[in-house]
Coordinates of C-alpha atoms in Angstrom, one line a residue:
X1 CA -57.9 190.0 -43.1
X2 CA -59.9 192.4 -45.8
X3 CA -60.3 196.0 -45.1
X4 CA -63.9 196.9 -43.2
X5 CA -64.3 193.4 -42.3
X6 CA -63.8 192.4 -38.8
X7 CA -63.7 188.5 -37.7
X8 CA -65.5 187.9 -35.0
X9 CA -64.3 185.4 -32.4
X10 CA -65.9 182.5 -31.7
X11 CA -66.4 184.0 -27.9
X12 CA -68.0 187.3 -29.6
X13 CA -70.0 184.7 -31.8
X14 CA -71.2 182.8 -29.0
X15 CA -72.6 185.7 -27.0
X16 CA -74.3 187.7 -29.9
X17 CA -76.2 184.3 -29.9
X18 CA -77.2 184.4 -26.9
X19 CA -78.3 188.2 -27.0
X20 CA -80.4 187.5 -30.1
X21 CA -82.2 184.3 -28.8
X22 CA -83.3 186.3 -25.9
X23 CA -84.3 189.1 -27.5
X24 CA -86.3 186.9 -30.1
X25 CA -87.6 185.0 -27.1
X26 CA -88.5 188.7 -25.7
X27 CA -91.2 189.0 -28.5
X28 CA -93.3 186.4 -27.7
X29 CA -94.4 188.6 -24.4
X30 CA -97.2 191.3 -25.9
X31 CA -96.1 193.4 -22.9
X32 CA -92.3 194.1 -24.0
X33 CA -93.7 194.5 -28.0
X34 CA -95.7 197.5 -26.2
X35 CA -92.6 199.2 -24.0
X36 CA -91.0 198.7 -27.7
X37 CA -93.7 200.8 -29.3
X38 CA -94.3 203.1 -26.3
X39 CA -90.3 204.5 -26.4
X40 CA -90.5 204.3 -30.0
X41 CA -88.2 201.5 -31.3
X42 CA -90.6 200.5 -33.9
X43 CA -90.5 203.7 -35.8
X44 CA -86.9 203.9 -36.3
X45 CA -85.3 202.4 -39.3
X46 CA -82.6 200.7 -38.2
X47 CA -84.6 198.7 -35.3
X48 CA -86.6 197.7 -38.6
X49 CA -83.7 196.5 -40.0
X50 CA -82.7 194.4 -37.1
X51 CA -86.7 193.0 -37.0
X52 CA -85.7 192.1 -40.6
X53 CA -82.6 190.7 -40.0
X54 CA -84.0 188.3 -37.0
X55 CA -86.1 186.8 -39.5
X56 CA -82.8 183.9 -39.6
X57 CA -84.4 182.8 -36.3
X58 CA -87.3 180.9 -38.6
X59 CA -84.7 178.7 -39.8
X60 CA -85.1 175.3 -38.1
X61 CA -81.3 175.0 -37.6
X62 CA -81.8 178.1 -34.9
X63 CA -85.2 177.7 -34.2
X64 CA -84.7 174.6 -32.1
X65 CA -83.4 176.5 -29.4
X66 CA -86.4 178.6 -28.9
X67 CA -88.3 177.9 -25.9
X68 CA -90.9 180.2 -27.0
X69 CA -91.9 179.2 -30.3
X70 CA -95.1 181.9 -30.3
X71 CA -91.9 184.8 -30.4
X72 CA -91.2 183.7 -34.4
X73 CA -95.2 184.5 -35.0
X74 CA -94.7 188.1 -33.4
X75 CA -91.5 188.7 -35.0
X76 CA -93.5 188.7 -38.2
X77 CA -96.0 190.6 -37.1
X78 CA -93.4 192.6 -36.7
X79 CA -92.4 193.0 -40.1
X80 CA -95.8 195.1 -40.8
X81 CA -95.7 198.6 -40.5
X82 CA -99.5 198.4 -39.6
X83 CA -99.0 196.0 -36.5
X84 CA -95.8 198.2 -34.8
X85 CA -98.3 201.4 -35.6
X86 CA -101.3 199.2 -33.5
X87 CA -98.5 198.2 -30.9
X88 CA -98.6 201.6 -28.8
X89 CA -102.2 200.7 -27.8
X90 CA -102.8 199.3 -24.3
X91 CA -105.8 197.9 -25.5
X92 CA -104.3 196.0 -28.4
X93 CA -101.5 194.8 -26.0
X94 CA -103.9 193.2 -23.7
X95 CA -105.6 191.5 -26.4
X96 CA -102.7 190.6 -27.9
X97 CA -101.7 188.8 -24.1
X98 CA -105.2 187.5 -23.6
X99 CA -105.1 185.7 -27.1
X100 CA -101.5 184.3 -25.8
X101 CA -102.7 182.8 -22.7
X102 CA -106.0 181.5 -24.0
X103 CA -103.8 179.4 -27.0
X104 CA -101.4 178.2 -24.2
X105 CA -104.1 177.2 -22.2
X106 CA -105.8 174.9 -24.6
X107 CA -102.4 173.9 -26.2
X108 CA -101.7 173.0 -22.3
X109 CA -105.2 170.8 -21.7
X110 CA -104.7 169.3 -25.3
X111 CA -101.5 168.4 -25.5
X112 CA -102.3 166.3 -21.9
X113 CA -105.0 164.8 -23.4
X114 CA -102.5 163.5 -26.2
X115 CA -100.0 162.1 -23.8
X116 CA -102.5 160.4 -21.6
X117 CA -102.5 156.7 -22.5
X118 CA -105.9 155.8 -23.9
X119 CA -106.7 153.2 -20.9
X120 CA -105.5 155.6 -18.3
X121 CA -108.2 156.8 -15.9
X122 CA -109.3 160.6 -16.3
X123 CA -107.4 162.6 -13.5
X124 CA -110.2 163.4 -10.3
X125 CA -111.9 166.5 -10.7
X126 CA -110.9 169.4 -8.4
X127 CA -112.5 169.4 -4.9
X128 CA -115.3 172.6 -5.5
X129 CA -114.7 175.6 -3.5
X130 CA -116.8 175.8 -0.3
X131 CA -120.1 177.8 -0.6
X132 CA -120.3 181.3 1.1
X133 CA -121.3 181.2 4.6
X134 CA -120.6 177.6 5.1
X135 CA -117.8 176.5 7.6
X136 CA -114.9 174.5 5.9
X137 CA -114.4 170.7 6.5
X138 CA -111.2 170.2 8.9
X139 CA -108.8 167.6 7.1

């Protein structure tokens, strides 16, 4: 064994995987990237350093286990002293979540349009909501 340098086990191994894919995973939600910046993480130099060092997760060999692919966009956003600064504000966490949910909702409707079979029938359109002041139909 060389002095300073510690093995790690494959156990230890196997778990700080696991704690970095959920952290990564953790950045895709514009709502933890704010607690981050609101209790300061983002200024401090060694939590940098570990942004920096996450980096490895853009490596296809690791990011096939991501179930959140839109994390690897934050985490280098990340790497931008201006975006953690921005980070604090409420206002550019919420558009930072509206933007997330408006590209997973058209990824959503346009990735079902790609998997529908090009001589399958379009799916029915929802019933429309009764009107005000009209009494509902009994099924």
């Amino acid at each position: 064994m060389m002095a300073g340098k510690v093995m790690e086990t494959e156990e230890q191994n196997r778990i700080r995987f696991q704690v970095e894919l959920e952290f990564v995973q953790c950045l895709a939600n514009p709502n933890y990237i704010h607690f981050l910046a609101q209790r300061g993480y983002l200024k401090e130099q060694p939590f940098i350093n570990y942004l920096k060092y996450l980096q490895y997760w853009r490596e296809p060999e690791y990011a096939r286990y991501l179930k959140y692919p839109m994390c690897l966009h934050f985490l280098e956003l990340l790497q931008h002293e201006a975006f953690r600064r921005e980070c604090v504000s409420a206002q550019v966490c919420k558009f930072m979540d509206d933007q997330a949910i408006l590209l997973w909702q058209h990824y959503t409707r346009r990735r079902t349009r790609t998997l529908q079979p090009p001589d399958a029938p379009a799916p029915p359109a929802p019933p429309a909501p009764p009107q005000q002041g009209q009494p509902r139909q009994q099924s």
